[in-house]
Coordinates of C-alpha atoms and ligand atoms in Angstrom, one line a residue:
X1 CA -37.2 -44.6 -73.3
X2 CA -33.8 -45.8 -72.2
X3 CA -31.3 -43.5 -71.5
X4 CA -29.2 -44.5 -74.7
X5 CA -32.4 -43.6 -76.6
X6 CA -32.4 -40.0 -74.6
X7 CA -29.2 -39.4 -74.8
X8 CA -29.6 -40.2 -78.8
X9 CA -32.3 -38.3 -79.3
X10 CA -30.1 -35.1 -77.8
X11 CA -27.8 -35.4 -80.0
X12 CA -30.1 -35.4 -83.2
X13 CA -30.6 -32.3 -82.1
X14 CA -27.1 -31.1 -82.2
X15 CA -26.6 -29.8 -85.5
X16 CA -23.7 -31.5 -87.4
X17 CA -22.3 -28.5 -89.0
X18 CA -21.6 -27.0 -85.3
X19 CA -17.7 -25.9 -85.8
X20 CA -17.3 -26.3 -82.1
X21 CA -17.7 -29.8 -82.2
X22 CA -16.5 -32.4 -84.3
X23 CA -18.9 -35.8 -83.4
X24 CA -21.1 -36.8 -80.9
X25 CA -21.8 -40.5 -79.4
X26 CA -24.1 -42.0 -76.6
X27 CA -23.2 -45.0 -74.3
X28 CA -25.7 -47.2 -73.2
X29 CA -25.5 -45.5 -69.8
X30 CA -27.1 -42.4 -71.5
X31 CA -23.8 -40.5 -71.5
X32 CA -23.1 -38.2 -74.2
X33 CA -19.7 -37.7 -75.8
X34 CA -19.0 -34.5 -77.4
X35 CA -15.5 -34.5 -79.4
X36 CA -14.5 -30.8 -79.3
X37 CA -13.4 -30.0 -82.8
X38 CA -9.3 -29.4 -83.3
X39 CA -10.3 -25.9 -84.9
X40 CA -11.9 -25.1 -81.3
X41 CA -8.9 -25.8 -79.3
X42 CA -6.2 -24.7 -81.8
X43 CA -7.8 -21.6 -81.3
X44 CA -7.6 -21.5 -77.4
X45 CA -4.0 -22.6 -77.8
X46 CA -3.4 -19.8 -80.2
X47 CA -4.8 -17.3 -77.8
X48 CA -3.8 -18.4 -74.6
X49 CA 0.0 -17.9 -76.3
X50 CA -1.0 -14.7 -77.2
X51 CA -2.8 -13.4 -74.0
X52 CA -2.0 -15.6 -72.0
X53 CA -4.8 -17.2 -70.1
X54 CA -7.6 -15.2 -69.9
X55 CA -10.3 -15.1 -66.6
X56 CA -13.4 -16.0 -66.7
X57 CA -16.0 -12.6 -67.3
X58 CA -18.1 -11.7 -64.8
X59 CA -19.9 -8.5 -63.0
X60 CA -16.8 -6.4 -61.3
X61 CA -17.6 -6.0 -57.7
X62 CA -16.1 -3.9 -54.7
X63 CA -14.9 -6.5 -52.5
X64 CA -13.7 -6.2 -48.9
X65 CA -11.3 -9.2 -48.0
X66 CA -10.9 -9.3 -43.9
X67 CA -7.9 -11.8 -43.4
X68 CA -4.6 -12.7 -41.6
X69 CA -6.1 -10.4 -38.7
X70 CA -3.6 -11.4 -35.6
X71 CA -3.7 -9.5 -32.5
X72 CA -1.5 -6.6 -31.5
X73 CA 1.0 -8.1 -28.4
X74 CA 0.5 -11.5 -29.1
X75 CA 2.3 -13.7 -31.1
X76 CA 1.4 -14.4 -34.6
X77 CA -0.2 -17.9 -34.8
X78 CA -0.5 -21.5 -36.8
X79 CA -4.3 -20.3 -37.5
X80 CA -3.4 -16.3 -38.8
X81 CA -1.3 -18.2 -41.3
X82 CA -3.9 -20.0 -42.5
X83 CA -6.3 -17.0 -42.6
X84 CA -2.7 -15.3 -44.4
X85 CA -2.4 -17.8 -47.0
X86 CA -6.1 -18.5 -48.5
X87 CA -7.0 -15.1 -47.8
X88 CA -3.9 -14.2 -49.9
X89 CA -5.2 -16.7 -52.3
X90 CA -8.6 -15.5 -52.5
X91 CA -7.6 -11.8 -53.1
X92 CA -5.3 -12.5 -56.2
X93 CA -8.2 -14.8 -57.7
X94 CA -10.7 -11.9 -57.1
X95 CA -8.1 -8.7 -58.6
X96 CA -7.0 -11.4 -61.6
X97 CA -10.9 -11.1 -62.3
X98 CA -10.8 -7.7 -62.2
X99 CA -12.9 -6.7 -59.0
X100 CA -11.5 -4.0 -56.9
X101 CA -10.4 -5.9 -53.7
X102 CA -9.8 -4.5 -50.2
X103 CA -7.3 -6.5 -48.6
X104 CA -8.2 -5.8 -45.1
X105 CA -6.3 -6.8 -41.5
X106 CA -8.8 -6.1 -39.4
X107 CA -5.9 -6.6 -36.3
X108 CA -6.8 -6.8 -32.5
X109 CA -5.7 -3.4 -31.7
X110 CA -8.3 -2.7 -29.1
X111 CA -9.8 -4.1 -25.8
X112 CA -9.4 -5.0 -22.1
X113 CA -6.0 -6.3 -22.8
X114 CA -4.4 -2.8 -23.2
X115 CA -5.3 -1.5 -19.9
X116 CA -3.2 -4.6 -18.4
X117 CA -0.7 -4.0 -20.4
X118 CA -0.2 -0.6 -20.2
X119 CA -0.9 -1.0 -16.1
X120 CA 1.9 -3.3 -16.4
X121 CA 4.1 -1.5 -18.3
X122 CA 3.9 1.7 -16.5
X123 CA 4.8 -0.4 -13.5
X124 CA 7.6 -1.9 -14.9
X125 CA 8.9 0.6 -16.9
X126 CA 8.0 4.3 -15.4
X127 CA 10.0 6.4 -17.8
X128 CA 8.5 4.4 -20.5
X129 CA 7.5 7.3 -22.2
X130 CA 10.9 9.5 -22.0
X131 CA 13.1 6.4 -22.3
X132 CA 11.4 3.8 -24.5
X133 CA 12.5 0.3 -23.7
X134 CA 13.6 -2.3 -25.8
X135 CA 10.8 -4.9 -25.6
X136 CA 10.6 -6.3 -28.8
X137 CA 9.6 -9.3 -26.7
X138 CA 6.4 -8.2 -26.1
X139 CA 5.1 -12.3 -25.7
X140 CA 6.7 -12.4 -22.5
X141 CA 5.5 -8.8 -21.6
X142 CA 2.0 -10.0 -22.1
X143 CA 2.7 -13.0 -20.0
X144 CA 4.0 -11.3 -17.2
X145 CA 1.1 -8.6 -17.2
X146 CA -1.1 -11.2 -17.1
X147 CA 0.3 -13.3 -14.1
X148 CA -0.2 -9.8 -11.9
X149 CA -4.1 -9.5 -13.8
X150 CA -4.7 -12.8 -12.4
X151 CA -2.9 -12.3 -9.0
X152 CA -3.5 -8.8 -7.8
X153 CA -7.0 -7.4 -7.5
X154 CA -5.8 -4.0 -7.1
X155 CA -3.6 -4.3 -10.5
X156 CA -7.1 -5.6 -12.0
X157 CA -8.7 -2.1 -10.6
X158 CA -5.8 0.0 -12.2
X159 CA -5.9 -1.8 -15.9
X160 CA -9.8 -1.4 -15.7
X161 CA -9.1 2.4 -15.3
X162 CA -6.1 2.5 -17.7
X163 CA -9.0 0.8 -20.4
X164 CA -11.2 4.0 -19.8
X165 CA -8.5 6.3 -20.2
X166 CA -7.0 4.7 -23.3
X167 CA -10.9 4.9 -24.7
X168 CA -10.7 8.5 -23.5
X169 CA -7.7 9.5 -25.6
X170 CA -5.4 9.7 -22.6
X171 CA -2.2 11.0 -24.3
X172 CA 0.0 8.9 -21.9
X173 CA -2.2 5.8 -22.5
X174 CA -2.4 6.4 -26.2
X175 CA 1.3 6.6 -26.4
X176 CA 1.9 3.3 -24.9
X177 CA -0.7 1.4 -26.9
X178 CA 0.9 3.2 -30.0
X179 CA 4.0 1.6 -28.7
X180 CA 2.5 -1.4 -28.6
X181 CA 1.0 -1.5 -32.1
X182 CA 4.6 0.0 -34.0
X183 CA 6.4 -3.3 -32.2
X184 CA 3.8 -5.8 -33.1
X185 CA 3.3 -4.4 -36.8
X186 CA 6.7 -5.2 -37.0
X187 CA 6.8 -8.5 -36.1
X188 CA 3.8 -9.1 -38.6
X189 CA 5.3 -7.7 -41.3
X190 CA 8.3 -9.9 -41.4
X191 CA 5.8 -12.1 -42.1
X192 CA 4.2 -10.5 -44.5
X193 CA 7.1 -10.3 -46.6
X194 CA 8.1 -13.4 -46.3
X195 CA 5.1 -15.1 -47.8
X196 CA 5.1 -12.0 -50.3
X197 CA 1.2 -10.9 -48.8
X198 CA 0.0 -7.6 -49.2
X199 CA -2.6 -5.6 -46.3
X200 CA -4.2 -3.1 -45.4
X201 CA -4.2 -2.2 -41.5
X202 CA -7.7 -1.2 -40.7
X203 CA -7.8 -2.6 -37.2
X204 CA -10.5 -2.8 -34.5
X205 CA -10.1 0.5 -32.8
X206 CA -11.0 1.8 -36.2
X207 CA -14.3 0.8 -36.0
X208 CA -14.4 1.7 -31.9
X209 CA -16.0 5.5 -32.7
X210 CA -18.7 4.1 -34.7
X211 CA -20.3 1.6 -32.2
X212 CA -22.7 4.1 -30.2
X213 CA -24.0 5.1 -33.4
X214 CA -24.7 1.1 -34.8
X215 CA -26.3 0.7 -31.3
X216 CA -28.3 2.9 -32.4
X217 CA -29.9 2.1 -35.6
X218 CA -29.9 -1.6 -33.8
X219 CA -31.9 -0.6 -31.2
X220 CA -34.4 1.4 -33.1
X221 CA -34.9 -1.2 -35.5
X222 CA -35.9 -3.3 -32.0
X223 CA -33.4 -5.8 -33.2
X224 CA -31.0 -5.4 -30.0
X225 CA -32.4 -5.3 -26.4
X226 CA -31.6 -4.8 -22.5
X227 CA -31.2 -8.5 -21.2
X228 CA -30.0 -8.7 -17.5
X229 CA -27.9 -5.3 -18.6
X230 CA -26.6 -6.1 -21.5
X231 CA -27.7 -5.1 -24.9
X232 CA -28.2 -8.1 -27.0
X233 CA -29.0 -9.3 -30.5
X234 CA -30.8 -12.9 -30.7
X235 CA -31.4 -14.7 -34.1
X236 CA -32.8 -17.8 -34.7
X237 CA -31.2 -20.6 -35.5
X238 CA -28.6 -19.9 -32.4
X239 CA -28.4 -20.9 -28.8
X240 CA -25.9 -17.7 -28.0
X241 CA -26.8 -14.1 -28.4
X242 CA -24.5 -11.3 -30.0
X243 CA -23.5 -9.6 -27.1
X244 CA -23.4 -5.2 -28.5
X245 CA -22.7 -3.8 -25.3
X246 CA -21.3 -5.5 -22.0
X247 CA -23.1 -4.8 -18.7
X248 CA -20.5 -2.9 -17.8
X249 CA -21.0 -0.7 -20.7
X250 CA -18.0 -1.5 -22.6
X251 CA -17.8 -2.9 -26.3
X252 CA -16.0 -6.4 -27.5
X253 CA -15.5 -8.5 -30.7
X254 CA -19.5 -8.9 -31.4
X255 CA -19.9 -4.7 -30.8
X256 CA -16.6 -4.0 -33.3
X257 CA -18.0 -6.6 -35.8
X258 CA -21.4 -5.0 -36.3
X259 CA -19.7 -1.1 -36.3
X260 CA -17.4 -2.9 -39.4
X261 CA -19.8 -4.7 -41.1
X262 CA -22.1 -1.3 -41.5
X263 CA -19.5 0.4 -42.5
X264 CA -18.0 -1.9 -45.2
X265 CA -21.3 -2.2 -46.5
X266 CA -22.6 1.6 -46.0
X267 CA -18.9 3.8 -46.2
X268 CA -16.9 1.3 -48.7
X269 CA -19.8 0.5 -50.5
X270 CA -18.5 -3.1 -50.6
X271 CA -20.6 -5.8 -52.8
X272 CA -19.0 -8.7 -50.8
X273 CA -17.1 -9.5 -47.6
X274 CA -15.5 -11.9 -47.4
X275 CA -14.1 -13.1 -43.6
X276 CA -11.6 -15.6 -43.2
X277 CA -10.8 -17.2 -39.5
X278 CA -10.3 -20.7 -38.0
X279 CA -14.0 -22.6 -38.3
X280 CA -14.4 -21.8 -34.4
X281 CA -15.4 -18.4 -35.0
X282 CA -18.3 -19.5 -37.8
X283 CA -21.2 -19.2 -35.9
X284 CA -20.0 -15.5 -34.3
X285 CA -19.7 -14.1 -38.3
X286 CA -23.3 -15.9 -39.1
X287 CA -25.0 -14.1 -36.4
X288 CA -23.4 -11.2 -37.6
X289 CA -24.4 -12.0 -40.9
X290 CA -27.9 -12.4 -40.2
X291 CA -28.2 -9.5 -37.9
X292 CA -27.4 -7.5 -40.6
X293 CA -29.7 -8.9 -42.9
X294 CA -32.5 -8.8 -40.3
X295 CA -31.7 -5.6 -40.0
X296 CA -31.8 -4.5 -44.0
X297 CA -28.2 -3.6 -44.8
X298 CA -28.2 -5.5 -47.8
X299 CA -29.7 -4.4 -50.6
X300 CA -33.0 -6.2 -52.1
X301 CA -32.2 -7.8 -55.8
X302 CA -28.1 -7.3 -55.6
X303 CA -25.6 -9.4 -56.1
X304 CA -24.4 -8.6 -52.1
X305 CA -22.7 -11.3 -50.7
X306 CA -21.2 -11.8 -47.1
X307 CA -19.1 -15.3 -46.8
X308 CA -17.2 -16.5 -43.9
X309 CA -14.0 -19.1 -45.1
X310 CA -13.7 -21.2 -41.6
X311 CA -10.9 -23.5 -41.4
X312 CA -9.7 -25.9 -39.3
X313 CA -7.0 -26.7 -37.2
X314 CA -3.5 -27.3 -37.9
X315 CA -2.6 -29.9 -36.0
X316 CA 0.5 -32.0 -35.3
X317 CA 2.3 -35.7 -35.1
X318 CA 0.0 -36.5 -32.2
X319 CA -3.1 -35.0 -34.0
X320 CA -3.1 -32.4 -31.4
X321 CA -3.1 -28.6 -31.8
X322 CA 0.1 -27.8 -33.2
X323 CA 3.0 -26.9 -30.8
X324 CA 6.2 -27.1 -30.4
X325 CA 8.1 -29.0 -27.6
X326 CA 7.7 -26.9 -24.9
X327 CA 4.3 -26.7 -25.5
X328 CA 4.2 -22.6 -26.6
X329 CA 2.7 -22.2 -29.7
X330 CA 4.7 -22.1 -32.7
X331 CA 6.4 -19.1 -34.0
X332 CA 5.5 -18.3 -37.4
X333 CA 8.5 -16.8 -38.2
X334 CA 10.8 -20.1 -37.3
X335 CA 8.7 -22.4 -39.0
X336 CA 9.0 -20.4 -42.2
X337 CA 12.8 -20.2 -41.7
X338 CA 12.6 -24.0 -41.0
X339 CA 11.0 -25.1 -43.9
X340 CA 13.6 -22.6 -45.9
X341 CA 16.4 -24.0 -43.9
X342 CA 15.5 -28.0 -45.1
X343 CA 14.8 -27.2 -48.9
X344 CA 18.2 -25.7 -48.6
X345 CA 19.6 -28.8 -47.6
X346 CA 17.9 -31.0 -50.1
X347 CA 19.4 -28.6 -52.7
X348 CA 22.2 -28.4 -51.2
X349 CA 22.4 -32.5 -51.6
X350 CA 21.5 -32.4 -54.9
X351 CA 24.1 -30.8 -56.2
X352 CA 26.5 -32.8 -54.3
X353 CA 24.8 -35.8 -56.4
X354 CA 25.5 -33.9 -59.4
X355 CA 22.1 -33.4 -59.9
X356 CA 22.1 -29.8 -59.9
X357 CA 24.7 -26.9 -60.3
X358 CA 22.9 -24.2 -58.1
X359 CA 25.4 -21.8 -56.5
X360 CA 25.4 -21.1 -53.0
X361 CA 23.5 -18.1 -54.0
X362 CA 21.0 -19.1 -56.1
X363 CA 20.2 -22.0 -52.9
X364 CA 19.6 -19.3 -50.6
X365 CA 17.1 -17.5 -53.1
X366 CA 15.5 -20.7 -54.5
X367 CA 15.0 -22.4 -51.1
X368 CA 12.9 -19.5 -49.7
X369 CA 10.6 -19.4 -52.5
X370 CA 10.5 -23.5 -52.5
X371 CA 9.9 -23.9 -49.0
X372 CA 7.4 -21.1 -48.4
X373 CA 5.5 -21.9 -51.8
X374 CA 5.7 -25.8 -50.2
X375 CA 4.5 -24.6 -47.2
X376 CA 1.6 -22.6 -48.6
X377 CA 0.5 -25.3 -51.1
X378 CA 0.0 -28.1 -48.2
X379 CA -2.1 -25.4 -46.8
X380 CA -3.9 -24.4 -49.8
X381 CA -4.9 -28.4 -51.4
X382 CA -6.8 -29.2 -48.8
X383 CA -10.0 -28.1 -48.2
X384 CA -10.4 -25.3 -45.8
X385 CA -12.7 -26.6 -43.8
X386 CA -10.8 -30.3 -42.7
X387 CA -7.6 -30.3 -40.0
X388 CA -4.5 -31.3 -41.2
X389 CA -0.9 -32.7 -40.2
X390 CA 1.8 -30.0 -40.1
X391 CA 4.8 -32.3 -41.6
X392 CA 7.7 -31.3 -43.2
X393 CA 9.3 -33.9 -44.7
X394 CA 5.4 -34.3 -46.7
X395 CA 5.3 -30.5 -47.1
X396 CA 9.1 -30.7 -49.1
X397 CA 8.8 -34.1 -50.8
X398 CA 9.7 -34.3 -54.5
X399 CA 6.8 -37.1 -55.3
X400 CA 3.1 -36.8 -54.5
X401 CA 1.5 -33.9 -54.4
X402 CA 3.6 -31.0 -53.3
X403 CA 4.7 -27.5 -54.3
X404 CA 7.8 -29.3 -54.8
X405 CA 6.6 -31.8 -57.4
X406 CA 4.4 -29.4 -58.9
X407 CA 7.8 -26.9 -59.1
X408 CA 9.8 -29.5 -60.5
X409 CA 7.3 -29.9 -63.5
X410 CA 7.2 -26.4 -64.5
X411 CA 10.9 -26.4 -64.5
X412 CA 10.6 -29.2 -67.1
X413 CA 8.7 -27.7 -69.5
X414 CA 11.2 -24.2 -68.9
X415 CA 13.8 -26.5 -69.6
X416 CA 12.2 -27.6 -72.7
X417 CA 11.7 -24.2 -74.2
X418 CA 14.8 -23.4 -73.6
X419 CA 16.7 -26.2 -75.2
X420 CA 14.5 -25.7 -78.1
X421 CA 15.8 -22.2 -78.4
X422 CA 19.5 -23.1 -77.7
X423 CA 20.9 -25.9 -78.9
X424 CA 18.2 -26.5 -81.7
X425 CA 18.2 -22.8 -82.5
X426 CA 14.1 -22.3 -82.6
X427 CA 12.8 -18.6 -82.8
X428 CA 10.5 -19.3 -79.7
X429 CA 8.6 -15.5 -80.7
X430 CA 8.1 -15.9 -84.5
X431 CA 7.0 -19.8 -83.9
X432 CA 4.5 -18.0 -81.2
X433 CA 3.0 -15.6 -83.6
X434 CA 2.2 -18.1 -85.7
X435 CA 0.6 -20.3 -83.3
X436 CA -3.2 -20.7 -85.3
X437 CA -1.6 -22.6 -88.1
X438 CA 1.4 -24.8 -87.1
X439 CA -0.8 -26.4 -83.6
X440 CA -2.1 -29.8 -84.4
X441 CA -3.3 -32.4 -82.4
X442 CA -2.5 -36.3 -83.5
X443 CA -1.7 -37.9 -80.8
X444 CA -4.6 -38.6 -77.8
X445 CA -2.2 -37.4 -75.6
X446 CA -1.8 -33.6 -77.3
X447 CA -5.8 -33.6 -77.4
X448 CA -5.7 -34.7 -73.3
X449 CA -3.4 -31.8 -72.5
X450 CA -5.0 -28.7 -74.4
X451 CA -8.1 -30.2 -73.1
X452 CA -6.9 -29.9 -69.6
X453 CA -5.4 -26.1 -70.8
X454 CA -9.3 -25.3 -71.6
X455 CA -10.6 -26.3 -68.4
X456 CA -8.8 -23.4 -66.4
X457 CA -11.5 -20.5 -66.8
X458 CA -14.3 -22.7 -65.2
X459 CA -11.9 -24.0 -62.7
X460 CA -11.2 -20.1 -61.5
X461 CA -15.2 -19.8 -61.8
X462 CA -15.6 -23.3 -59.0
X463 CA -13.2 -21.5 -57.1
X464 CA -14.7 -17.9 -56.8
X465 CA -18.2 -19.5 -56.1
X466 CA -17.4 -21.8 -53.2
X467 CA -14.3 -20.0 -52.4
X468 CA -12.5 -22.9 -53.2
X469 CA -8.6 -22.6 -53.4
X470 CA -8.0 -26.2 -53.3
X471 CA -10.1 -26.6 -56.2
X472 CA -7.6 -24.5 -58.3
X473 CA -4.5 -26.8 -56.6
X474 CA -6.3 -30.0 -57.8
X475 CA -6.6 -28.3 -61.0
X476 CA -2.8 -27.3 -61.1
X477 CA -1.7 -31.0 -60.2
X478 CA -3.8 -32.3 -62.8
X479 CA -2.2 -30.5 -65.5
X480 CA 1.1 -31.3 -64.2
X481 CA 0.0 -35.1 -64.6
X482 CA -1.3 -34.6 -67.8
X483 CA 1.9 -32.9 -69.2
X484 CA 4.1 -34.9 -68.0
X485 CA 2.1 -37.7 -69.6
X486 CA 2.0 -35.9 -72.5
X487 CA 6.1 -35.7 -72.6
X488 CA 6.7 -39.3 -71.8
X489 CA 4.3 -40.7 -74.8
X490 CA 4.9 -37.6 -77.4
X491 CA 8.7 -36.9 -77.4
X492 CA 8.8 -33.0 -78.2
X493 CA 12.5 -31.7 -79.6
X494 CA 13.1 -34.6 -81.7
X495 CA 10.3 -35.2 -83.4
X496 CA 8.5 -34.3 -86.7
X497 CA 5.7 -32.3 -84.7
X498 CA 8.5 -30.0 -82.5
X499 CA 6.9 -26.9 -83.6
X500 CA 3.3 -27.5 -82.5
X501 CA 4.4 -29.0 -79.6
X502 CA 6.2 -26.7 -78.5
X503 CA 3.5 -24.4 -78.8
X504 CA 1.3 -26.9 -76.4
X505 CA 4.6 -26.6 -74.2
X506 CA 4.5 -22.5 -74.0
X507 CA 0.5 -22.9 -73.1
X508 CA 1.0 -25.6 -70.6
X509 CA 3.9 -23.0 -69.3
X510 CA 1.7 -20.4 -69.4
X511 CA -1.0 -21.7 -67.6
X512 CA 0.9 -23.2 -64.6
X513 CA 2.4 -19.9 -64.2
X514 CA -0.6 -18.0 -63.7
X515 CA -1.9 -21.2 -60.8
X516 CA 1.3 -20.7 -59.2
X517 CA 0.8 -17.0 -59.1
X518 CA -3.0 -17.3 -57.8
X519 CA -1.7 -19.1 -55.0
X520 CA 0.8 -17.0 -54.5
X521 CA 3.6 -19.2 -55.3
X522 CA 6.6 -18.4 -57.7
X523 CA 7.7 -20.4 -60.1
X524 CA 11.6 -20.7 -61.2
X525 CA 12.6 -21.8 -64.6
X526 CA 15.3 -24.1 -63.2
X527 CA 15.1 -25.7 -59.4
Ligands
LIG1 N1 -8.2 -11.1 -34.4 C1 -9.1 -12.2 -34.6 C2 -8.3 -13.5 -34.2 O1 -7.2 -13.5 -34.0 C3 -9.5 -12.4 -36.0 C4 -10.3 -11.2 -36.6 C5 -11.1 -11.6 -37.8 N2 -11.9 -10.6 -38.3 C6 -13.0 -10.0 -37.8 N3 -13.6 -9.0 -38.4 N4 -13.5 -10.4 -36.6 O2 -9.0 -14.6 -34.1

């Protein structure tokens, strides 16, 4: 048989009173065209204007999100704002379908680098305690500490001591790294509020009093063993071991990782964790991964699920690590204020072309939610995995496809709505409620649109299965392409169909806002 002949055969079977669909046809390439009956979609229309759009159903889980994750004392970098913005991304997908979601900063808070830093401190500051210094500069107090690690042997001696006391609960050592913490939570959360991201601080000294008794159950199950002094876990499949307990007795990153992963999955009861970091750490979270299936701490027959996001690096001009001149790595902070400070300026040239009449005001507000949703949707469209070019002038164009672009669209079909209910006097609410009978679709270009509209439950499903964001930014800039298709062939306040199409208007608006909102980006009516 040919596959025309299949395909017709198929669709035999289709019944042809179906009310779903409306007529079937094969091409010769053994495709099969269903046409989706105008009943169907005026009913999706209907209720996406009167729920707005709904998520896809599926089995509610307990998941435990570990992103954004910087270290305490060191400055945020390029990478935690990746980890900040799909991990963002990820969570409001995940708590739009309904699962209870654990936003988790699982922070560097613990580790060798204290006892230098506090050896340092103590050195440089001895009143520290009784007269707290102002150091909210604590990037140059890590450099400096670390310049006399390197150089002074008996410095080294003293922060190795100053580790054991910390672990000890020293009070003087406690208070320090407290210290520590308060100034670098700071920092973060400027951050955090910026980009409008929401954590919870569960860092790695959390997890520090719970390592002897993971040894434990890792040892017993003969999974981790003495190797030149060192306890160690080996899995197939990788060249380096997980390393639980350092010859010298102390625990790092591998020893915290196994502690948190048992007690996600054993204390929070957690269904799925989810880790997000730069693609360098992969192999580090699938070791941990399969130690902990090696050793049985995910149930037989469940839907558990442990994923690891790696992405890759963001890079600049020269396709190098991003940096800035000097060579330092880049400040989160400025490069948010930077991409603020140009949207401002664009706006602010816009209205000087008469294209706009923003107030001063409403620049300052709009440019901050333009520039960081610009910033977060370069991010977001691509692929986690690939590198890309930090650039701002591609970030904060109004063609292509930017957050910009995507912004300006949205605006259109605001502005649209609004006319309709200003100057042509349209009660937008009573036209809404009776949304099942006045939505037709004549024109191809009406059909292409709520088609598009009717794709955005599977697209939320690609995206929760591969943990996908880009997949629900492709799907955003499609709709924009197909709207503002549909607005250029089908003109919408002047014409006979005005009431149905502004129905498709108020879905399309609909839709888009709830993207915008997934990625964590906010839409404004007018821009
Ligand atoms: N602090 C780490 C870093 O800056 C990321 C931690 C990721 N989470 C984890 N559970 N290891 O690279």
């Amino acid at each position: 048989m040919t596959p025309k002949q299949v395909a017709d055969k198929i669709c035999e079977s289709i019944p042809s009173h179906q009310p779903l669909i409306a007529s079937t046809s094969t091409a010769p390439n053994g495709f099969i065209n269903i046409h989706l009956s105008s009943a169907l979609m005026g009913e999706v229309i209907a209720s996406v204007i009167r729920d707005g759009p709904e998520p896809p159903c599926m089995q509610k889980m307990k998941i435990v999100v570990d992103f954004s994750s910087p270290n305490i004392a060191k400055e945020m970098h390029v990478g935690h704002l990746r980890s900040t913005i799909i991990g963002d991304s990820v969570c409001r997908i995940l708590e739009y379908c309904g699962h209870e979601v654990h936003r988790t900063n699982h922070v560097g808070d613990w580790g060798t680098q204290f006892g230098m830093l506090i050896t340092y401190l103590l050195e440089a500051y001895p009143d520290i305690l009784t007269n707290p210094p102002n150091i909210s500069d604590l990037t140059a107090i890590y450099k400096a500490s670390k310049k006399r690690f390197d150089e002074d042997e008996a410095f080294k001696e003293t922060s190795r001591l100053n580790v054991v006391k910390l672990q000890g609960g020293d009070a003087e050592c406690r208070k320090i790294w407290n210290l520590l913490c308060d100034i670098s939570r700071l920092e973060f959360q400027k951050v955090y509020d910026l980009l409008d991201v929401r954590l919870e601080e569960v860092g790695e000294s959390f997890y520090n009093p719970m390592i002897p008794g993971v040894i434990d159950v890792l040892e017993k199950r003969k999974l981790a063993y003495d190797e030149d002094g060192m306890l160690i876990i080996k899995l197939p499949h990788f060249t380096i071991p997980l390393i639980v307990r350092k010859s010298d007795g102390g625990y790092g990153y591998d020893s915290t990782d196994m502690a948190a992963v048992h007690h996600r999955l054993f204390e929070k009861k957690a269904d799925w964790i989810i880790y997000i970091t730069d693609a360098g750490q992969a192999s580090h979270f699938y070791m941990v991964f399969d130690a902990a299936k090696a050793c049985g701490w995910l149930k037989k027959d469940s839907p558990q699920r442990l994923d690891h996001i790696g992405f890759g690096v963001v890079c600049g001009e020269d396709g190098k690590r991003f940096k800035t001149r000097s060579s330092e790595t880049v400040r989160l902070i400025d490069l948010l204020n930077e991409a603020k400070a140009r949207m401002a300026t664009s706006m602010g040239e816009r209205v000087k072309e008469g294209k706009s009449d923003f107030t001063p005001q409403e620049i300052e507000d709009a440019s901050g939610k333009i520039g960081y949703g610009a910033v977060k949707y370069f991010d977001l469209k691509q692929n986690p995995s690939t590198n890309y070019i930090f650039n701002y002038d591609r970030m904060l164009d109004t063609k292509g496809d930017t957050a910009v672009y995507l912004l300006f669209a949205y605006a259109r079909v605001a502005s649209i709505l609004r006319k309709a209910q200003f100057d042509k006097g349209k009660n937008l609410e009573e036209l809404y409620s009776r949304a099942i009978d006045l939505v037709q679709f004549k024109h191809p270009s009406e059909r292409a649109l709520a088609f598009e509209v009717m794709q955005f439950g599977d697209t939320i499903r690609r995206v929760l299965k591969d943990l996908l964001p880009n997949v629900l930014c492709q799907y955003l800039s499609n709709l924009c392409v197909v709207f503002t298709d549909f607005v250029t062939k089908c003109n919408v306040l002047n014409s006979e169909e005005v009431d149905s199409r502004l129905l498709l208007c108020e879905t399309t608006r609909r839709v888009m806002f709830k993207c915008f909102e997934l990625l964590g980006i906010e839409a404004l009516d007018r821009i």
